[in-house]
Coordinates of C-alpha atoms in Angstrom, one line a residue:
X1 CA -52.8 63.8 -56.2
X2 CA -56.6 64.8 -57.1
X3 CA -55.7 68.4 -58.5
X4 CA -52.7 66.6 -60.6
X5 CA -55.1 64.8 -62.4
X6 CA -57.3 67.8 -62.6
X7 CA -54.6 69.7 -64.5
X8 CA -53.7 66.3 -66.4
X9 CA -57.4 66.1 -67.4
X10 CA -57.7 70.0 -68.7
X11 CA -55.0 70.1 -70.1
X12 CA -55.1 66.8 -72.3
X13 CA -59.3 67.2 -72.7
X14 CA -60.5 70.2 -71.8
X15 CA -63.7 71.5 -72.2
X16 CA -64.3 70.8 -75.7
X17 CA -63.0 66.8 -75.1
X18 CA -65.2 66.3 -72.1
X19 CA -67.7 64.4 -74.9
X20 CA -64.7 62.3 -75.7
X21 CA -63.8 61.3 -72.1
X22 CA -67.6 60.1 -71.7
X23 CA -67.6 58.0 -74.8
X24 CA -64.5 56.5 -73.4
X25 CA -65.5 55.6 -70.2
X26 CA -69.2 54.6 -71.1
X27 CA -68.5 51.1 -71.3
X28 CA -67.0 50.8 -67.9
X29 CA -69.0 50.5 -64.5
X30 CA -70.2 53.3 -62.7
X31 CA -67.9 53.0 -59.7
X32 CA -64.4 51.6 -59.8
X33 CA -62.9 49.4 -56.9
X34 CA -66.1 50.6 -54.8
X35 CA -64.6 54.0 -54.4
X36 CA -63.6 55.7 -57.4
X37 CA -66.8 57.5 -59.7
X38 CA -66.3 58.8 -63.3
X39 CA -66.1 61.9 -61.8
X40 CA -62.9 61.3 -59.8
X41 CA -59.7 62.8 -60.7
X42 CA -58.1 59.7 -59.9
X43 CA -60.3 57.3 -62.8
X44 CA -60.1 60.6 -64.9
X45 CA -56.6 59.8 -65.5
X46 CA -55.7 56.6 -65.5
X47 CA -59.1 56.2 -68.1
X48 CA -57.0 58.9 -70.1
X49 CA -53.6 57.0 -69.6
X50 CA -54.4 53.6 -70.9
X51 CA -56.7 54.9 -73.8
X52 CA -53.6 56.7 -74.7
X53 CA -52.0 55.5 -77.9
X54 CA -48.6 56.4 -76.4
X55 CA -49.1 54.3 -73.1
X56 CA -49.9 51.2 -75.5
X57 CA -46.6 51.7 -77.5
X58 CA -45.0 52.0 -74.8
X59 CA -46.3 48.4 -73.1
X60 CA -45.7 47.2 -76.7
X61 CA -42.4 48.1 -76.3
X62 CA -41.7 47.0 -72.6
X63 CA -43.3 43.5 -74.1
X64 CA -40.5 43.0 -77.0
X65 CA -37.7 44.2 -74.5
X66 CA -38.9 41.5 -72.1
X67 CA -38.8 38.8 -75.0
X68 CA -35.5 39.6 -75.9
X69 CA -34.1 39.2 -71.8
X70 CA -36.1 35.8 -72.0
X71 CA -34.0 34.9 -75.2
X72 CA -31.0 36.1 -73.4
X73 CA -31.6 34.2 -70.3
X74 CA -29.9 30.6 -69.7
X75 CA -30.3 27.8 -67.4
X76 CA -27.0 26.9 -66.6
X77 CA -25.4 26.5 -63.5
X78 CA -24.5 29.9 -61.5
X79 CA -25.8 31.6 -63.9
X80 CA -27.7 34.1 -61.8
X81 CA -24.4 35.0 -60.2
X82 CA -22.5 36.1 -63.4
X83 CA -22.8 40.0 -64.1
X84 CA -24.9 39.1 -66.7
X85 CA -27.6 37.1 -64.7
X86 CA -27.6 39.6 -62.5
X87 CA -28.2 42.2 -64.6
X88 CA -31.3 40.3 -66.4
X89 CA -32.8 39.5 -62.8
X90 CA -32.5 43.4 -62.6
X91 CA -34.7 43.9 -65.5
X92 CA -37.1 41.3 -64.5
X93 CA -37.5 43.2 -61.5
X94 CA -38.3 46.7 -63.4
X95 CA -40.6 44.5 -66.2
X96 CA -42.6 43.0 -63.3
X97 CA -43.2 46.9 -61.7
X98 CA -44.1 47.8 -65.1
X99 CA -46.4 45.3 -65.6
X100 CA -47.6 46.0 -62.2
X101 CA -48.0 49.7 -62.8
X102 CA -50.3 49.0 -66.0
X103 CA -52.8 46.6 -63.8
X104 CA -53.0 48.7 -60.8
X105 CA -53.8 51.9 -63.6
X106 CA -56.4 49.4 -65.9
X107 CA -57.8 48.1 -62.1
X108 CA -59.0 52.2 -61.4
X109 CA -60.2 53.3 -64.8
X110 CA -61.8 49.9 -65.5
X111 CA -62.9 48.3 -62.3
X112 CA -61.2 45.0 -61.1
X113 CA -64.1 42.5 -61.1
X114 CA -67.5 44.1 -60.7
X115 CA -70.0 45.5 -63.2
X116 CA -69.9 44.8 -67.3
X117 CA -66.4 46.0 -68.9
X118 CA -64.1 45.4 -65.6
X119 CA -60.7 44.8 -65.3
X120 CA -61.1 40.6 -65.2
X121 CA -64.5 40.5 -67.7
X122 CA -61.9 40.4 -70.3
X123 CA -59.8 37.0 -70.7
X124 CA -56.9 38.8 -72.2
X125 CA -56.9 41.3 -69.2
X126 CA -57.0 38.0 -66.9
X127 CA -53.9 36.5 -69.2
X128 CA -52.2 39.7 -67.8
X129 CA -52.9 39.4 -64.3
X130 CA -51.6 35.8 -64.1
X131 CA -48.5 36.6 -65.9
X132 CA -47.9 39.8 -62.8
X133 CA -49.0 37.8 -60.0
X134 CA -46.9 35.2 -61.7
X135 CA -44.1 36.9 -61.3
X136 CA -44.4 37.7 -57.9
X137 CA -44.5 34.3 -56.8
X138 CA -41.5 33.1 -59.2
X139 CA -39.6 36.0 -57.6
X140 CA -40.6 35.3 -53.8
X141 CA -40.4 31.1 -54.5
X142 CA -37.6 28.9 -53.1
X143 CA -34.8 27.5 -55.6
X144 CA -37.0 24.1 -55.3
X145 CA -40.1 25.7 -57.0
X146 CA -37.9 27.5 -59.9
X147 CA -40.3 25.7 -62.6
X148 CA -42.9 28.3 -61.9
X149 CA -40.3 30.8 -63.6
X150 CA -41.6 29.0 -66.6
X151 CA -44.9 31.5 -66.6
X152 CA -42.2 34.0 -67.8
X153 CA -42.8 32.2 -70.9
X154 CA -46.5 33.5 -71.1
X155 CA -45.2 37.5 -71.2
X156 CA -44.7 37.5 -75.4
X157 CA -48.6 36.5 -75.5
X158 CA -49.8 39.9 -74.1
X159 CA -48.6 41.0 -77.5
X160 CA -51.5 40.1 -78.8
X161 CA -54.1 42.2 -76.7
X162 CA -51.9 45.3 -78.2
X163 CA -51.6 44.6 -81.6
X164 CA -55.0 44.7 -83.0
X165 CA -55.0 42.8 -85.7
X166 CA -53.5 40.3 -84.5
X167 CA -56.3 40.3 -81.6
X168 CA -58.8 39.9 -84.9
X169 CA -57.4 37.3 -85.7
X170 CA -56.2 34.8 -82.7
X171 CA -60.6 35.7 -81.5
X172 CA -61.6 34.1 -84.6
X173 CA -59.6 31.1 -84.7
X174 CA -60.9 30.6 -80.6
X175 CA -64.4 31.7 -82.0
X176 CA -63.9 28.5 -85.0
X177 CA -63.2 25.9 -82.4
X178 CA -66.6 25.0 -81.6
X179 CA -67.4 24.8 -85.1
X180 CA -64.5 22.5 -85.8
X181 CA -65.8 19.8 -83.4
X182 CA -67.3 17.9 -86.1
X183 CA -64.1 18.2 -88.6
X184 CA -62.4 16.7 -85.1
X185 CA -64.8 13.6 -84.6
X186 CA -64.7 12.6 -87.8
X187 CA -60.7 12.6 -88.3
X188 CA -61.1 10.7 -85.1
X189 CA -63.2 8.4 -86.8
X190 CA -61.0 7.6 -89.4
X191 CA -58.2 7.2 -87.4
X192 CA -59.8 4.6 -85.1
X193 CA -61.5 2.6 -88.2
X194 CA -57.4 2.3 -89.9
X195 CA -56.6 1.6 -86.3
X196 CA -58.8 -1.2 -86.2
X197 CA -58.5 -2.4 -89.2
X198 CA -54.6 -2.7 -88.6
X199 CA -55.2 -4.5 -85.8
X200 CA -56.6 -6.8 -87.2
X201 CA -54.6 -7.4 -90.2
X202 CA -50.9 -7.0 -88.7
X203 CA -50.8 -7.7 -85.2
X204 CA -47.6 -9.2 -84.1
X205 CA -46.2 -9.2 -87.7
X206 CA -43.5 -6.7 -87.3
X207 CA -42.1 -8.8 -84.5
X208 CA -40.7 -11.4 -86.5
X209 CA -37.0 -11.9 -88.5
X210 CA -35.3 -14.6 -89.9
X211 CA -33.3 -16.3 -87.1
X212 CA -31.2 -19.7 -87.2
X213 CA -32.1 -22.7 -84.8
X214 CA -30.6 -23.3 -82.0
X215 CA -30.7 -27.2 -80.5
X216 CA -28.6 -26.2 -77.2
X217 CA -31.8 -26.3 -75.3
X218 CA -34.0 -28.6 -77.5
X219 CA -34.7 -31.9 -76.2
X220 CA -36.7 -35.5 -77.8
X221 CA -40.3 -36.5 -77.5
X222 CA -42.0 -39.2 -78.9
X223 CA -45.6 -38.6 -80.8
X224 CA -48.5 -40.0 -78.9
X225 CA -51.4 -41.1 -81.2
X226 CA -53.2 -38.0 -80.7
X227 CA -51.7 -34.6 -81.6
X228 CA -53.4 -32.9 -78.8
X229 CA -51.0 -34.2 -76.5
X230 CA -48.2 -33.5 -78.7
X231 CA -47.3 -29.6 -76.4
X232 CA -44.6 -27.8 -77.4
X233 CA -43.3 -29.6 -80.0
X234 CA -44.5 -28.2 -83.2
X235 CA -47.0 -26.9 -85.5
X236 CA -49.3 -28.0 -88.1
X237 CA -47.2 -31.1 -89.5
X238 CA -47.8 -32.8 -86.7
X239 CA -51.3 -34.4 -87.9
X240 CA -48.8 -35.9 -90.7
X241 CA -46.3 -37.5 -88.6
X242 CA -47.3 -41.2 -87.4
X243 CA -47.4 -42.2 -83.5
X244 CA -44.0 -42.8 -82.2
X245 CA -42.2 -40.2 -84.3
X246 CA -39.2 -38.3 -82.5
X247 CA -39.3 -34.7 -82.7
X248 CA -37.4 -31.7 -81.5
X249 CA -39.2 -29.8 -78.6
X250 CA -37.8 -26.2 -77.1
X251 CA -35.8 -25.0 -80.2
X252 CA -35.0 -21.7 -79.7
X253 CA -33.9 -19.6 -82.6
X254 CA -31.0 -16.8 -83.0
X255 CA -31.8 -12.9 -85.2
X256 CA -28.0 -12.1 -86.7
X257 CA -27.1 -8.8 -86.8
X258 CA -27.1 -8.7 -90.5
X259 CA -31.5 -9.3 -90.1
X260 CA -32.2 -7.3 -87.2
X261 CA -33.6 -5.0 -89.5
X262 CA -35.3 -7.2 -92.0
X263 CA -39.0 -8.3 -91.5
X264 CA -39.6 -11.9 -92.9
X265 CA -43.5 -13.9 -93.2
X266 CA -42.1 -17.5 -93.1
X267 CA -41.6 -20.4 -92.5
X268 CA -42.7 -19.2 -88.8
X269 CA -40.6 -20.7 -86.2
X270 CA -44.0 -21.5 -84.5
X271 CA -45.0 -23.8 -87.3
X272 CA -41.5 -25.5 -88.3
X273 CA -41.7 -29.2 -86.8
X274 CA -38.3 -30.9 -85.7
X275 CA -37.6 -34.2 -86.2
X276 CA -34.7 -36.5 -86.0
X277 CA -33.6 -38.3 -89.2
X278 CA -30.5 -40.8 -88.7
X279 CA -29.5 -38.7 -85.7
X280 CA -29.5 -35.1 -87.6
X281 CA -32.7 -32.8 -87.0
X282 CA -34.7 -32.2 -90.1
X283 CA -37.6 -29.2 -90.5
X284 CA -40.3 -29.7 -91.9
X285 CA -41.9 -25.9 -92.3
X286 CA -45.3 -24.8 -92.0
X287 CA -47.5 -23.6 -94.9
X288 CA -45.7 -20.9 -97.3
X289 CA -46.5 -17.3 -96.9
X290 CA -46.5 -14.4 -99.8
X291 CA -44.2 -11.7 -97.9
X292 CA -40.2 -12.3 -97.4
X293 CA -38.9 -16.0 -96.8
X294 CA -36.2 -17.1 -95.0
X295 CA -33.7 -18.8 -96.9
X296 CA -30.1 -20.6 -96.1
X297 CA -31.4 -22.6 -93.1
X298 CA -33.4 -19.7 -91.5
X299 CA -36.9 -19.1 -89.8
X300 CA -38.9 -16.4 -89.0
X301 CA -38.8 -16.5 -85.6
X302 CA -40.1 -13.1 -82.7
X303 CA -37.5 -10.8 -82.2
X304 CA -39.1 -7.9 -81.6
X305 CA -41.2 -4.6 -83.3
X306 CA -38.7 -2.1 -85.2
X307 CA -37.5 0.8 -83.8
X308 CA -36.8 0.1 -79.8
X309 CA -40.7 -1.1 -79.9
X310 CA -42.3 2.3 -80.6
X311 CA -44.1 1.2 -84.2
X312 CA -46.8 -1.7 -83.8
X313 CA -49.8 -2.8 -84.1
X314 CA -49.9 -5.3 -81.3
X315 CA -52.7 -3.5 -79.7
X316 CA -55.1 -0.7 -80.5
X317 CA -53.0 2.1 -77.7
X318 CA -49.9 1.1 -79.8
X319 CA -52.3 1.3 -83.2
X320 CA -53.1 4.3 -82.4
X321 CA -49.7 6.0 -82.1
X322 CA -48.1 4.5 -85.1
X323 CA -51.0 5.7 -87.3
X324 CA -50.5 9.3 -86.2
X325 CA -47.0 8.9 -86.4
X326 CA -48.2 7.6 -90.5
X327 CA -50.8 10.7 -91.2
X328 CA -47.7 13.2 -90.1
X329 CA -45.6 11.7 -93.0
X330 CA -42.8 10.7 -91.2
X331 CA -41.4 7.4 -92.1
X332 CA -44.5 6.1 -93.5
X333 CA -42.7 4.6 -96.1
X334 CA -40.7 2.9 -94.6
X335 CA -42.9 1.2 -92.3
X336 CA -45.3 0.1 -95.6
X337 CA -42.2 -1.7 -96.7
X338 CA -41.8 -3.9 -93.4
X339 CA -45.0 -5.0 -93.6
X340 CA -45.1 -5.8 -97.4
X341 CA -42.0 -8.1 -95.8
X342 CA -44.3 -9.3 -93.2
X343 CA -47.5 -10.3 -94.8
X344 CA -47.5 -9.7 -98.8
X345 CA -47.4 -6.8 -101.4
X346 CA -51.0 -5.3 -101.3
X347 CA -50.4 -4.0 -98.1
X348 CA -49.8 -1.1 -100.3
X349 CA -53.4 -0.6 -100.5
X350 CA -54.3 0.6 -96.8
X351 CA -51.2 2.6 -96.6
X352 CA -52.4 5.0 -99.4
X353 CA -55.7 4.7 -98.8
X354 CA -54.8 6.0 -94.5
X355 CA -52.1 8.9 -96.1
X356 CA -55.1 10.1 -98.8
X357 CA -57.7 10.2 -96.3
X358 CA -55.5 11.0 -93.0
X359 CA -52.7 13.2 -94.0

């Protein structure tokens, strides 16, 4: 094995290349895998071999092949059994040798661990050894632990330790991270402030639609003299009604399908008073509000938040995810319109104001 290498090593160096070797292995350690020098045969080689602009195509190479089985590849039942599958699993098995192959040289010309320049002092040389040991286990695991075969995933990104440029580039974003830390904090600022601030300003308001009463449940009480004592019964026209009045307690309210959709600002449901005149129940609504009113014999009444309950701002969690949904600019729009229904027109105001400053 030693003399191959010798004859590898004269007859791709030589004499006259002996100053080349040494400025390529000058920035690896002394001793490789506590037994191989700079002088072995062995290191010689493989120091030669992955230096080589050849060997890099050809790993280059091996790497696009391997993306293209990965595209190939399904999940479907008994898929591994069709001639197809089988051949794939075939290829995984000569990518995986490969890859194999390419560590076990890099391990002897570079060292694994010890000393400056190793194998694993460089994080894209450890990217590569998770993806090959990786393998391994998604080869040697049960059918119960197939999710680890989702590591296969990573192969495509050892692209970019062999494509220089590209290297230049995906170091200096990693490199701008730290100094985007204060860029982060203060979007995250600005995010919590509109979070607050909607919050504050439309909590529980996209909950409510215009909904007819329903008396099927509702039953009489008579006023006491003081409206403290007057539960369930009403809103702020009680103050108005004299002691021994007869109102309408527990009336519920229906949403039609045709206003499902629709936000509405009042007369709230929770404000309307009840009360019997000649035997029929008249309301008597609450103050008047500057968003959408229910008309015909309708109140706003809960319902529920839009879309299945995934836009609020009943709380600042909930807050939170509807304004990012807002800075990505989906559906913003449409949401500002809801809650011009639900509380007035210069709503307008912070919507603009978050898109400017957050999207």
């Amino acid at each position: 094995m030693e003399q191959r290498c010798e004859d590898y090593f004269a007859k791709h160096c030589g004499n006259d290349s002996a100053a080349q070797y040494e400025e390529l292995a000058a920035c690896y350690p002394e001793r490789s895998c506590l037994f191989f020098t700079k002088s072995s045969p062995v290191r010689k080689c493989c120091i030669l071999i992955i230096n080589s602009k050849l060997f890099e195509k050809f790993i280059l190479f091996i790497i696009l092949c391997n993306c293209i089985t990965l595209a190939l590849s399904s999940t479907r039942q008994d898929f591994s059994s069709t001639g197809w599958g089988k051949a794939l699993a075939g290829f995984d098995y000569l990518y995986i040798g490969i890859f194999t192959a390419e560590m076990v040289l890099k391990t002897i010309a570079m060292g694994f661990l010890f000393g400056n320049g190793s194998y694993l002092r460089d994080g894209w040389n450890v990217l590569d050894f998770l993806v090959v040991v990786m393998g391994y286990v998604s080869l040697l695991s049960p059918s119960n632990l197939t999710a680890i075969r989702a590591f296969r995933a990573m192969r495509p990104l050892r692209t970019i330790n062999r494509v220089k440029g590209m290297k230049v580039l995906v170091n200096t974003m990693i490199d701008s991270l730290p100094l985007l830390l204060d860029v982060f904090l203060l979007c995250a600022f600005t995010f919590f402030l509109f979070s607050l601030v909607a919050v504050q300003l439309f909590a529980g308001v996209l909950k409510n639609r215009c909904g007819t009463p329903d008396f099927s449940g509702a039953f009489n009480v008579t006023l006491a003299s003081s409206s403290s004592s007057n539960i369930g019964v009403g809103g702020s026209g009680l103050d108005a009604l004299a002691a021994g009045t007869v109102v309408l307690a527990n009336v519920s309210y229906e949403v039609p399908d045709d206003q499902s959709e629709d936000m509405c600002s009042g007369p709230l449901s929770s404000e309307v008073v009840w009360y019997l005149v000649d035997g029929k129940p008249v309301a008597e609504p609450g103050s008047k509000y500057a968003g959408r009113h229910c008309n015909g014999g309708t109140y706003c009444a809960p319902y529920g938040n839009p879309y299945d309950g995934l836009v609020s701002y009943d709380n600042i969690l909930w807050s939170w995810l509807t304004i990012f949904q807002h800075i990505t600019l989906s559906g913003w729009s449409d949401v500002m319109y809801m809650v011009m229904d639900a509380v007035n027109y210069w709503v307008w105001i912070f919507y603009v104001g978050l898109i400017i400053f957050g999207a």
